[in-house]
CSV table of C-alpha atoms in Angstrom, one decimal:
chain,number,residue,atom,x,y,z
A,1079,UNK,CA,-112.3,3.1,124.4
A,1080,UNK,CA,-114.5,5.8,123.9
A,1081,UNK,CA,-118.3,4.4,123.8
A,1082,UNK,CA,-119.3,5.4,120.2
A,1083,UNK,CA,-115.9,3.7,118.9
A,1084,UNK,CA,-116.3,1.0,116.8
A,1085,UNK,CA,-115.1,-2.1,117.9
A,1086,UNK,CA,-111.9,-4.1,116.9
A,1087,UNK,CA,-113.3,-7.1,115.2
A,1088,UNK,CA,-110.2,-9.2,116.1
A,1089,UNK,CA,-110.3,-8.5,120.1
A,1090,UNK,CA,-113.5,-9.5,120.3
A,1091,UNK,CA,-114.6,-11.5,117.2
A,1092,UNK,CA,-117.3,-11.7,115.0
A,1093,UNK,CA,-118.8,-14.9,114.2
A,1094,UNK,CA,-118.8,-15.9,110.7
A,1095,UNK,CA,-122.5,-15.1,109.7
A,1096,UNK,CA,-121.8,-11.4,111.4
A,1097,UNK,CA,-119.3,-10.7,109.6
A,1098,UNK,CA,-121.1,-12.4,106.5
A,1099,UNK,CA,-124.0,-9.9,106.8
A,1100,UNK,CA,-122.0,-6.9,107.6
A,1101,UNK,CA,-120.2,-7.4,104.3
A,1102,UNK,CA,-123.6,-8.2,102.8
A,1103,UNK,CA,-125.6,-5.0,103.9
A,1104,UNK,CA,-122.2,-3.1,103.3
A,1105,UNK,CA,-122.5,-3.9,99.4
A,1106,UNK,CA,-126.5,-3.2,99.3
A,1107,UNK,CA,-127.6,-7.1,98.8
A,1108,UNK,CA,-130.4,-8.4,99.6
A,1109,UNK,CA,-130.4,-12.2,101.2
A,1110,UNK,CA,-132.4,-13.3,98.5
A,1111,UNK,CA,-129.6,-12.1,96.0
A,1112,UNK,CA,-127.0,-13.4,98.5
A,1113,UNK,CA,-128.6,-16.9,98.2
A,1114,UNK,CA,-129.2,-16.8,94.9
A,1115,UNK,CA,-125.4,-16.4,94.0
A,1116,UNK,CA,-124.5,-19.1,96.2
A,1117,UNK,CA,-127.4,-21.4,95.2
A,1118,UNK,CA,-128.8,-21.5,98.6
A,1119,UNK,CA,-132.4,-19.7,100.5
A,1120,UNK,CA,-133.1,-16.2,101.5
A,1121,UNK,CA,-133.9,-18.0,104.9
A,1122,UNK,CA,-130.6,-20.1,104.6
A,1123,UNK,CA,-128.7,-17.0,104.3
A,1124,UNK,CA,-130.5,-15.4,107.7
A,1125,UNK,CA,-130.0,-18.9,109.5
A,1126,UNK,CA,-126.3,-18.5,108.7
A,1127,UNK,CA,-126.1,-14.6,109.6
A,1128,UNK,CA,-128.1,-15.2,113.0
A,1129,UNK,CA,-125.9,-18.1,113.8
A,1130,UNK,CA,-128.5,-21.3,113.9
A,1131,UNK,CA,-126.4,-23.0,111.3
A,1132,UNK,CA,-122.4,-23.4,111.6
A,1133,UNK,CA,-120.0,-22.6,109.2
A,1134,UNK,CA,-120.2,-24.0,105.8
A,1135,UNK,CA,-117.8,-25.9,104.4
A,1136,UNK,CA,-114.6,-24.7,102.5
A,1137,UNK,CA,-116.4,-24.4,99.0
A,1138,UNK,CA,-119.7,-22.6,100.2
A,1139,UNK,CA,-117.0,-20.2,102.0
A,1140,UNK,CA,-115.7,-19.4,98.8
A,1141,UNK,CA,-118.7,-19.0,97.1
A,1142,UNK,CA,-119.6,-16.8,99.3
A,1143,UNK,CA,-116.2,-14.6,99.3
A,1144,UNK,CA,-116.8,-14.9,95.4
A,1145,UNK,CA,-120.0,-13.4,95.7
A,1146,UNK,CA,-119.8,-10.9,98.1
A,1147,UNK,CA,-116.2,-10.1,96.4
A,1148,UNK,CA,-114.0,-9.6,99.1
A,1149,UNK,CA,-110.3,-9.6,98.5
A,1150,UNK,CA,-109.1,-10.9,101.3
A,1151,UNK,CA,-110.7,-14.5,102.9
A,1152,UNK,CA,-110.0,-13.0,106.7
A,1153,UNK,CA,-112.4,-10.3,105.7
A,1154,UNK,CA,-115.6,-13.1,106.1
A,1155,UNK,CA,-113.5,-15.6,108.2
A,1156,UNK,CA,-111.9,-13.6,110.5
A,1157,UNK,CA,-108.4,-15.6,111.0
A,1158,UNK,CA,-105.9,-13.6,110.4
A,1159,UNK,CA,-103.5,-16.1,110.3
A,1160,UNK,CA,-103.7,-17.2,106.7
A,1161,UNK,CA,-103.9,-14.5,104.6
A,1162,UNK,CA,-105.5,-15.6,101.4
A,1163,UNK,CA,-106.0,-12.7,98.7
A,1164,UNK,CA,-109.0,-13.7,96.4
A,1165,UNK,CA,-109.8,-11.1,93.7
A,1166,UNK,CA,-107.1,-8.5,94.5
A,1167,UNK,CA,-103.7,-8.3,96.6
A,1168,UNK,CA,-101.0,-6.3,97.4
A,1169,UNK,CA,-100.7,-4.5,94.3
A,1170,UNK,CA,-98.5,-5.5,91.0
A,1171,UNK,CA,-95.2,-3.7,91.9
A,1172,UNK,CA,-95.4,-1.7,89.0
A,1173,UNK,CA,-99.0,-0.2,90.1
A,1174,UNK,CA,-97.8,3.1,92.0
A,1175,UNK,CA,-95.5,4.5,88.7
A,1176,UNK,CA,-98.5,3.7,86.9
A,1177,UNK,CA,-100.9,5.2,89.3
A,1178,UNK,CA,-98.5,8.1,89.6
A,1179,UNK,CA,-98.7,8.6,85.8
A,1180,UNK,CA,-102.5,9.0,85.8
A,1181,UNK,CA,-102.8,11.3,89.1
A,1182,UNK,CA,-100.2,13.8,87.5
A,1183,UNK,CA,-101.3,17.2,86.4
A,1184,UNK,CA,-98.2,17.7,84.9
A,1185,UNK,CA,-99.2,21.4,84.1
A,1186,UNK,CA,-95.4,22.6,83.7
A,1187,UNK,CA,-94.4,20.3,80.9
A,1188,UNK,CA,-93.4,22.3,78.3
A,1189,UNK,CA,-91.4,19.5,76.6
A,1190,UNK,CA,-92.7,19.3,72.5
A,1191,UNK,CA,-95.5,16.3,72.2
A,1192,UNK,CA,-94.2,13.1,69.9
A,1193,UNK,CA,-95.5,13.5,67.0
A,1194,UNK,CA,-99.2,11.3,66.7
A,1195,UNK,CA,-98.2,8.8,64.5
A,1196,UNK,CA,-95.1,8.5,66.8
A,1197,UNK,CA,-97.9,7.3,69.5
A,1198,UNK,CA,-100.2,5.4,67.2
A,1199,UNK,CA,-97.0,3.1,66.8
A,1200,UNK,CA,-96.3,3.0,70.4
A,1201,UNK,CA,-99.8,2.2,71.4
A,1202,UNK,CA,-100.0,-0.4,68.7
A,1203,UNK,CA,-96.6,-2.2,70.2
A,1204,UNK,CA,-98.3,-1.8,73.8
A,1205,UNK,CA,-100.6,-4.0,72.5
A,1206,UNK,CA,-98.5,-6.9,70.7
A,1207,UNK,CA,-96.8,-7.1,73.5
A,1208,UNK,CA,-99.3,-7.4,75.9
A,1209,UNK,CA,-100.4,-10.2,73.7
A,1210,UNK,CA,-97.5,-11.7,73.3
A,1211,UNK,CA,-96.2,-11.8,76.7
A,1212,UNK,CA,-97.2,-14.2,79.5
A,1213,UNK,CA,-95.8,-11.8,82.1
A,1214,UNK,CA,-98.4,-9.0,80.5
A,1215,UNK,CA,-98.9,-6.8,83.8
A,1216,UNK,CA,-95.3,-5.9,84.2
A,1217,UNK,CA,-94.7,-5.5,80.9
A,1218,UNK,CA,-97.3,-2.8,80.4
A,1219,UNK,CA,-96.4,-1.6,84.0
A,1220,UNK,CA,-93.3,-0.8,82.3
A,1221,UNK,CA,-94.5,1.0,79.6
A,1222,UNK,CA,-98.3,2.8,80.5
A,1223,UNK,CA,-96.4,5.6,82.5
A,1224,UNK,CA,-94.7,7.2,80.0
A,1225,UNK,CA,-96.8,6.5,77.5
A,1226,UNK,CA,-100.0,8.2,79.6
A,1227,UNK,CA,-97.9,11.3,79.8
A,1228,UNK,CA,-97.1,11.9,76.0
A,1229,UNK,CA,-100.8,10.8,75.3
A,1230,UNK,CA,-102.0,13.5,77.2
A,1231,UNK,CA,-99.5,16.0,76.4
A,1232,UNK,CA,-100.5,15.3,72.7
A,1233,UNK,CA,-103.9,16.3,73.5
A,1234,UNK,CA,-103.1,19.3,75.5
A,1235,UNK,CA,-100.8,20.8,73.1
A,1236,UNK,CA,-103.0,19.8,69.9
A,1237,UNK,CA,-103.5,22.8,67.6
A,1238,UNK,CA,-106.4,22.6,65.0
A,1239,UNK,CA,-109.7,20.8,65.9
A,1240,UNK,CA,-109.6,17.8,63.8
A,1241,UNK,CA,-105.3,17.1,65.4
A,1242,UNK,CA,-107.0,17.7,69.2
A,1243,UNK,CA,-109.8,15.3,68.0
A,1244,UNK,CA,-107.2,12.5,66.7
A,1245,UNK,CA,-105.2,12.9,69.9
A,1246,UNK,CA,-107.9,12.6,72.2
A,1247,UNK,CA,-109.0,9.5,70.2
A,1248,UNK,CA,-105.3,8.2,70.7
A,1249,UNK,CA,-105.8,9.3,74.7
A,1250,UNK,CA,-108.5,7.3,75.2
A,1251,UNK,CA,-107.0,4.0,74.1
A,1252,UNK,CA,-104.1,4.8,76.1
A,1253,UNK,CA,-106.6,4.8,79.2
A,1254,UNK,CA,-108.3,1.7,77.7
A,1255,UNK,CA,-104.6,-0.2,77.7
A,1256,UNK,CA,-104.4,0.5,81.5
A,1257,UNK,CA,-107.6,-0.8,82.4
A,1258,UNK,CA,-106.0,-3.9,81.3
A,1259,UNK,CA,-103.1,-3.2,83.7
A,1260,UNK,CA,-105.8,-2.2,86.4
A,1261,UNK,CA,-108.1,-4.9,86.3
A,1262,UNK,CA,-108.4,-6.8,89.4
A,1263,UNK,CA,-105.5,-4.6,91.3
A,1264,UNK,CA,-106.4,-3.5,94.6
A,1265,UNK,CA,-107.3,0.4,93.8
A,1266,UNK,CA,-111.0,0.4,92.2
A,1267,UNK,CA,-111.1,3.9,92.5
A,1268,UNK,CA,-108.0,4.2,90.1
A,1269,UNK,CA,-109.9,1.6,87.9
A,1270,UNK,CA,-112.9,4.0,88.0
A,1271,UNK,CA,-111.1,7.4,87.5
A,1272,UNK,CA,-109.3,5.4,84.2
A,1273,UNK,CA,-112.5,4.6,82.8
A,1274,UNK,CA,-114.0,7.6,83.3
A,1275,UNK,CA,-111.4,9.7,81.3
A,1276,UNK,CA,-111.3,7.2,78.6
A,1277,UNK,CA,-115.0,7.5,78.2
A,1278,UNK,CA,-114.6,11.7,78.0
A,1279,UNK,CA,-111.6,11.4,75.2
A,1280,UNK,CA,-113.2,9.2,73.3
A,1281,UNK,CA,-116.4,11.1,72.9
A,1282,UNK,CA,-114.2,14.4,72.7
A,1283,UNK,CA,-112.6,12.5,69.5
A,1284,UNK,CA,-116.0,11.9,68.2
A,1285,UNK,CA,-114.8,8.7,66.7
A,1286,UNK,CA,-117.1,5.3,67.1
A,1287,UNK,CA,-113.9,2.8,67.7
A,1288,UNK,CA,-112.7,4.8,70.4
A,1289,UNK,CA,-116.2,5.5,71.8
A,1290,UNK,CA,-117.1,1.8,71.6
A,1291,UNK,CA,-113.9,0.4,73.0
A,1292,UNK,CA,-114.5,3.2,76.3
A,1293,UNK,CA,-117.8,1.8,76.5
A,1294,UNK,CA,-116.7,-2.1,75.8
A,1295,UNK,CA,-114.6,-1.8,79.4
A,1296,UNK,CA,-116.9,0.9,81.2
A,1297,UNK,CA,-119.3,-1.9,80.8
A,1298,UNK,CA,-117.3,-4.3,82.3
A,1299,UNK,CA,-116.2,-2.0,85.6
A,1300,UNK,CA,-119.9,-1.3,85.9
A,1301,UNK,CA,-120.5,-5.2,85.4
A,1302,UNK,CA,-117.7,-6.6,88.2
A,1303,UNK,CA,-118.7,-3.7,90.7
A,1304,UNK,CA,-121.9,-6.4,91.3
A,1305,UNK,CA,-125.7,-6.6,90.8
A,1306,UNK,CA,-126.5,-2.8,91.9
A,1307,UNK,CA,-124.7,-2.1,88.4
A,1308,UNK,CA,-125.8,-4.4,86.0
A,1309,UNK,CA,-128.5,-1.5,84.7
A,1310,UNK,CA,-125.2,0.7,84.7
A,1311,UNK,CA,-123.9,-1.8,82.5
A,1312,UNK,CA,-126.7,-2.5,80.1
A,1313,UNK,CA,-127.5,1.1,79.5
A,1314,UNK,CA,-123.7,2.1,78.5
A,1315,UNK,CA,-123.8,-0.8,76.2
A,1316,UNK,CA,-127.0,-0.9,74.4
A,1317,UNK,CA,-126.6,3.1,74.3
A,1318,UNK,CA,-123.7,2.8,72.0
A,1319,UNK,CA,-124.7,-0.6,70.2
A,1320,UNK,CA,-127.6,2.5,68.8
A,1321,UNK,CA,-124.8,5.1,68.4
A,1322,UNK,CA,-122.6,2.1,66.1
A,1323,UNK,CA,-125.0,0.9,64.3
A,1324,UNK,CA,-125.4,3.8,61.8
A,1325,UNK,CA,-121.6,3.1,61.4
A,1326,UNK,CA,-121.9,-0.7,60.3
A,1327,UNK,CA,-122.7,-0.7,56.5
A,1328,UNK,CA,-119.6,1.5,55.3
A,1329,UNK,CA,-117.5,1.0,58.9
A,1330,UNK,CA,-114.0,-0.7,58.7
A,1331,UNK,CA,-113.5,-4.3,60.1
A,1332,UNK,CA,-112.7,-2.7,63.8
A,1333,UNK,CA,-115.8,-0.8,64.4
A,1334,UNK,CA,-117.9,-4.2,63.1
A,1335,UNK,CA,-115.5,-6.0,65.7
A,1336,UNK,CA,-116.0,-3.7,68.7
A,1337,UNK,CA,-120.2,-4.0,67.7
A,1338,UNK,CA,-119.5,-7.3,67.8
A,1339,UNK,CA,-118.0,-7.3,71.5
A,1340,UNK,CA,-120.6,-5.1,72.9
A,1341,UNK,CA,-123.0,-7.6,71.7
A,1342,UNK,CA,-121.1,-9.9,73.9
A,1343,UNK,CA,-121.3,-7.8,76.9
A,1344,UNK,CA,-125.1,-7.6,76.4
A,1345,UNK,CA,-124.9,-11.6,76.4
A,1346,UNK,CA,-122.6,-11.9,79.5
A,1347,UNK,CA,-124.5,-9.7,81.9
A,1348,UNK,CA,-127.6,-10.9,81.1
A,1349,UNK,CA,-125.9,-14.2,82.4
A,1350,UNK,CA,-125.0,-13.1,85.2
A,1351,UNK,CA,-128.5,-12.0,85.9
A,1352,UNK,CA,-129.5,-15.7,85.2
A,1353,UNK,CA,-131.7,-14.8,81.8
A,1354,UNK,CA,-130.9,-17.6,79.7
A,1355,UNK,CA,-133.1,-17.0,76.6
A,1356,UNK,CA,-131.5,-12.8,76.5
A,1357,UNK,CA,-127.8,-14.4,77.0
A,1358,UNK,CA,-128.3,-16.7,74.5
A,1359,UNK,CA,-130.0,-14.5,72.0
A,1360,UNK,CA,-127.2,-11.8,72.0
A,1361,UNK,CA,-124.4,-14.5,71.5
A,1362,UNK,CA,-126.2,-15.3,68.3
A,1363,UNK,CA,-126.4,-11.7,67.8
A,1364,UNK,CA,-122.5,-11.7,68.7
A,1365,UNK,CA,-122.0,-14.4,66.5
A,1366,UNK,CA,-123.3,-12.8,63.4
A,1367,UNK,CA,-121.4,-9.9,63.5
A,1368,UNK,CA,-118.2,-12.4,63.4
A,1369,UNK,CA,-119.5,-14.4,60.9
A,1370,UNK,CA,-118.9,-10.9,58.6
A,1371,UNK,CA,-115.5,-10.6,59.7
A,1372,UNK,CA,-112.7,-12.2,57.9
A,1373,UNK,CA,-111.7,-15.6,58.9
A,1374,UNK,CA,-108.5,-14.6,60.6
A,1375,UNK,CA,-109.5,-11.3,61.8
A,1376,UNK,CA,-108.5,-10.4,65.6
A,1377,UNK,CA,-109.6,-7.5,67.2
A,1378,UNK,CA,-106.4,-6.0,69.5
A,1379,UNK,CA,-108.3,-4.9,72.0
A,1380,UNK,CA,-111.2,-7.2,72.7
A,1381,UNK,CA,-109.9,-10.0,71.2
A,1382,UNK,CA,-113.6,-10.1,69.3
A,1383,UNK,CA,-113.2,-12.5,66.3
A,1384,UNK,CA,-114.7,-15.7,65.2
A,1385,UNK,CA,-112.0,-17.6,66.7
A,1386,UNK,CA,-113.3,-15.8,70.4
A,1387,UNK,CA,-116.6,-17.3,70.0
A,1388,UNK,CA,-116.1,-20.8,71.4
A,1389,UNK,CA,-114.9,-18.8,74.7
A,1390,UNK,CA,-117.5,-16.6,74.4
A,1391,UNK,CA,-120.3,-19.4,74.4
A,1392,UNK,CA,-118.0,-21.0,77.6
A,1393,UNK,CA,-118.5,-17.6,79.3
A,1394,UNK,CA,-122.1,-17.6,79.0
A,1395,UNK,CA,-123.1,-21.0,79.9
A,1396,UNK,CA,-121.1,-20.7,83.5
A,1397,UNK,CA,-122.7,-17.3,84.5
A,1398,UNK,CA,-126.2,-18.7,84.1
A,1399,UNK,CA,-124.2,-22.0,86.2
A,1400,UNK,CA,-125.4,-24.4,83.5
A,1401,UNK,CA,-122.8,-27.1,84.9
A,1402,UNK,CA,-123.3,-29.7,81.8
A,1403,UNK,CA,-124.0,-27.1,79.0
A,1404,UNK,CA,-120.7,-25.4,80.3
A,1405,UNK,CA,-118.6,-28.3,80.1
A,1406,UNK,CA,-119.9,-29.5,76.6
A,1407,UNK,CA,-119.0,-25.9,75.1
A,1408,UNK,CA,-115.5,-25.7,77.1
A,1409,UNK,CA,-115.0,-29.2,75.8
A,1410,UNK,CA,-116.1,-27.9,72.2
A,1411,UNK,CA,-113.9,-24.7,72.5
A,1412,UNK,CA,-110.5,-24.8,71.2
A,1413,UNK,CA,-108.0,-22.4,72.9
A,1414,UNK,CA,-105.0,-22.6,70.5
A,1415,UNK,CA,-107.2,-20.5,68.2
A,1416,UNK,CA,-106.8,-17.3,70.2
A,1417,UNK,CA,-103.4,-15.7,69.2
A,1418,UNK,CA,-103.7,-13.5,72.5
A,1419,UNK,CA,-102.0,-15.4,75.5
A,1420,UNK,CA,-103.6,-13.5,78.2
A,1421,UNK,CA,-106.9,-14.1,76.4
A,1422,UNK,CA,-105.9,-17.6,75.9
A,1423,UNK,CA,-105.3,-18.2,79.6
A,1424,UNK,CA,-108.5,-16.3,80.5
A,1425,UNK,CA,-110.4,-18.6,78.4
A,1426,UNK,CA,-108.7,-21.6,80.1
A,1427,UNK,CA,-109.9,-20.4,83.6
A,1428,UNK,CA,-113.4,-20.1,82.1
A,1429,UNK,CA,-113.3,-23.9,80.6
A,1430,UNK,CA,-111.7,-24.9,84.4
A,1431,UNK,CA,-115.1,-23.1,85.8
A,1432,UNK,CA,-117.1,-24.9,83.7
A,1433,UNK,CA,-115.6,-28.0,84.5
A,1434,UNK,CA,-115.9,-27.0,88.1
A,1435,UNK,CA,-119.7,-26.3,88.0
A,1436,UNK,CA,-119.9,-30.1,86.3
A,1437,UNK,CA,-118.2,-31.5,89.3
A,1438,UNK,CA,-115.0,-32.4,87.1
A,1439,UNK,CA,-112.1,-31.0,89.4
A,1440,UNK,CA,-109.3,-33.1,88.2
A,1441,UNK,CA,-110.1,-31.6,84.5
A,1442,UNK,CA,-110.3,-28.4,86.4
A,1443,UNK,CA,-107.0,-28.1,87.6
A,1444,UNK,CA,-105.7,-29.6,84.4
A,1445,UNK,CA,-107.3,-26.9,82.8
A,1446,UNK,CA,-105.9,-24.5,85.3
A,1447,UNK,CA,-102.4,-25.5,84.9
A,1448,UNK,CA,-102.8,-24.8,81.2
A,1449,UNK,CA,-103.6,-21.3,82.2
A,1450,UNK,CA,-100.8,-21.0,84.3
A,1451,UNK,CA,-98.9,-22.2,81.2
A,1452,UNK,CA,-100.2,-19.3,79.0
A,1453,UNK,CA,-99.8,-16.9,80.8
A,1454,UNK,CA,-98.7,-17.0,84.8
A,1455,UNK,CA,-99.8,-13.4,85.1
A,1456,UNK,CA,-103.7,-13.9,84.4
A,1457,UNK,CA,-103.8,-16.7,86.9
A,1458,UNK,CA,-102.3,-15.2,89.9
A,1459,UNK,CA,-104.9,-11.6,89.4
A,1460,UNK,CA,-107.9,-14.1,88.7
A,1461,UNK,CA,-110.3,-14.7,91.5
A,1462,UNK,CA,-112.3,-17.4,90.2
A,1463,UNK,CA,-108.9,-19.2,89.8
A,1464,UNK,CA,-107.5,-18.9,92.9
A,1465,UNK,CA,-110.8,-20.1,94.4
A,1466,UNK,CA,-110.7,-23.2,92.4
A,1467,UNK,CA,-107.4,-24.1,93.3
A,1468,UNK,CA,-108.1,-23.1,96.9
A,1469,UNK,CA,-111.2,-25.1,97.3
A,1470,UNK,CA,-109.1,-28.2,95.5
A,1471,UNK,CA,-106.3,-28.3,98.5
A,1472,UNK,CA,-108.9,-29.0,100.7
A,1473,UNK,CA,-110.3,-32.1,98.5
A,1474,UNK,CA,-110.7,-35.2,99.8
A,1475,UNK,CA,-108.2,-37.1,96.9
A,1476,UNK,CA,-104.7,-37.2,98.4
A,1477,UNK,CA,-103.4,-36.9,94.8
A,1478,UNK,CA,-105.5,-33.9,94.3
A,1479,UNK,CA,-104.3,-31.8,97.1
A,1480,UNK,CA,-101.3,-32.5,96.3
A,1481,UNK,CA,-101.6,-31.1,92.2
A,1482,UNK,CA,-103.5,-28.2,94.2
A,1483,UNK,CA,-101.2,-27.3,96.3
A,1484,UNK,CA,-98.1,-27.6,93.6
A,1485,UNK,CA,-100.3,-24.7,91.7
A,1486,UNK,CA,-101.1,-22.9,94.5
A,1487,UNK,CA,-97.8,-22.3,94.6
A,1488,UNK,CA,-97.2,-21.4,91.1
A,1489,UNK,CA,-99.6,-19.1,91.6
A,1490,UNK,CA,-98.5,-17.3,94.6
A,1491,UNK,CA,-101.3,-18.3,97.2
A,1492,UNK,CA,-99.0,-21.1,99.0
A,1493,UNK,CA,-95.3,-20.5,100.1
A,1494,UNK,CA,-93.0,-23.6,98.9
């Protein structure tokens, strides 16, 4: 092997802490950020890393493989032999059509665009069903590649200003449906190259729904790419909280909504940089925009309503890791009030978190299978899931491994 090759990490292995601060410098963390994830020291962190302490146990692990967000647990652990796919996988089966769709010039189409209402009826079934269906992926795997290519044959073919402004508007929640699709598959760059086109239509339609929905799920990809981006995050979201707000008095119900949502963004990555009093203060914020909503309204996209907010409040008390506070408001929080199943199911992994944190694992795999129940497809993408139910086959209760195991099966992370 030539001398500045780089080594096989599997001929001659890496201990854990190597391979725990190669992935850590790799991302740009700092051990004191590392530690702080985890709920350990800086200088715990370095012990670990320069190999004076062992291995932590199975649940630190995973913590650990949460926080440094690797998507497959032989990545930190270095045994190959159980391959264990935390926030990603192999891909949905439907991703390459999909990813095909968005890569496509398709300069040489000369085939007549449907007409825009045509797509605005489309789109609007895209998302009922996605909502409806508890296998949501593969049904919008079925139906984002064609509907990507009329959507942007609209726009291209658009004649007057005020038609190419509509159809980019219409273009840009066709990208925002396949961030849905995207989230949590194992092509970030596609994720990335999504967002940033929805972003550009929606500001080339000029209209504040589209322009706040782009910016509801930029925030988001800025958010999950980890702590380097939470300023990315903030700045997209407080920028167009200013642009929507001149909107607000006169706006229909679905620009008030998507403020509404931002709001909630603001609230959740301010948890997740442990700022309690900011967190809490834009819920409230969050809060009163729902309060001026109807009573029944449901916002297609971000779900944003008053019957979100319980979920909402769930969210926020386990980023900041409040174990007790989290488990009162997912106790408080009533899921059959979301009409969107993969919502309803994401909520349901956020209560089993909080009951996690509070050191309630039976009521979190309860929880958990209720998730499954909702909607199969949200549990087997979700990473904090799968590290749940992967800490809980490990668990000392005989009984426990055994329910852990059963849905770690369901899920797709044990073979039967």
């Amino acid at each position: 092997m030539p001398a500045d090759a780089t080594p096989d990490p599997y001929r001659d292995p890496l201990a854990f802490g190597q391979r725990m601060q190669l992935l850590r410098t790799r991302r740009g963390m700092t051990r004191e950020t590392l530690g702080g994830l985890v709920g350990k020291s800086a200088s715990w962190v370095k012990q670990i890393e320069n190999g004076r302490l062992r291995t932590p146990k199975l649940d630190v692990v995973l913590a650990v493989a949460e926080a440094l967000r690797v998507r497959e647990l032989s990545e930190l652990t270095g045994d190959r032999a159980h391959h264990v796919p935390l926030f990603g996988g192999p891909g949905h089966r439907r991703l390459p059509a999909v990813a095909a769709a968005v890569d496509a010039l398709a300069l040489s189409d000369d085939r007549p665009a449907p007409p825009a209402d045509h797509l605005r009826a489309r789109l609007a079934r895209a998302w009922s069903a996605r909502h409806a269906a508890p296998d949501h992926r593969e049904v919008l795997g079925g139906l984002l590649p064609e509907l990507i290519r009329d959507a942007r044959l609209a726009a291209r073919q658009a004649q007057s200003a005020a038609d190419r402004r509509s159809a980019q508007a219409v273009l840009a929640e066709v990208y925002s449906l396949a961030q849905f699709f995207l989230a949590y598959q194992p092509d970030g760059h596609l994720l990335w190259r999504v967002a940033e086109r929805a972003m550009v239509a929606a500001q080339e339609s000029e209209d504040p729904h589209a322009i706040g929905m782009a910016a509801w799920l930029t925030a988001q990809a800025h958010r999950d790419a980890g702590p380097g981006h939470y300023d990315a995050a903030d700045q997209v979201t407080h920028e167009v909280l200013d642009h929507l707000g001149a909107f607000l008095p006169d706006g229909p119900d679905e620009v008030r909504a998507i403020y509404g949502a931002l709001q909630f963004e603001a609230a959740y990555t301010a948890a997740r940089r442990g700022e309690s009093g900011r967190a809490w203060s834009r819920w409230d914020r969050a809060v009163s925009v729902a309060e001026r909503l109807p009573a029944d309204y449901f916002h297609p996209v971000t779900s944003f309503g008053r019957a979100i907010l319980g979920a909402h409040a769930v969210t926020v008390a386990v980023e900041l890791h409040a174990g007790g506070e989290s488990a009162r408001q997912a106790a408080r929080a009533e899921a059959t009030a979301i009409p969107s199943r993969p919502r309803r199911a994401r909520h349901r992994i956020e209560q089993a978190r909080a009951y996690h944190l509070d050191r309630r694992p039976d009521a979190a795999l309860a929880t958990l299978a209720q998730a499954h129940a909702a909607a199969p497809d949200t549990v087997r993408w979700n990473g904090y899931a799968k590290r749940i139910v992967l800490e809980e086959t490990a668990a000392p209760s005989p009984e426990r491994r055994r329910r852990a195991a059963r849905l770690a099966v369901d899920i797709g992370l044990l073979t039967a």
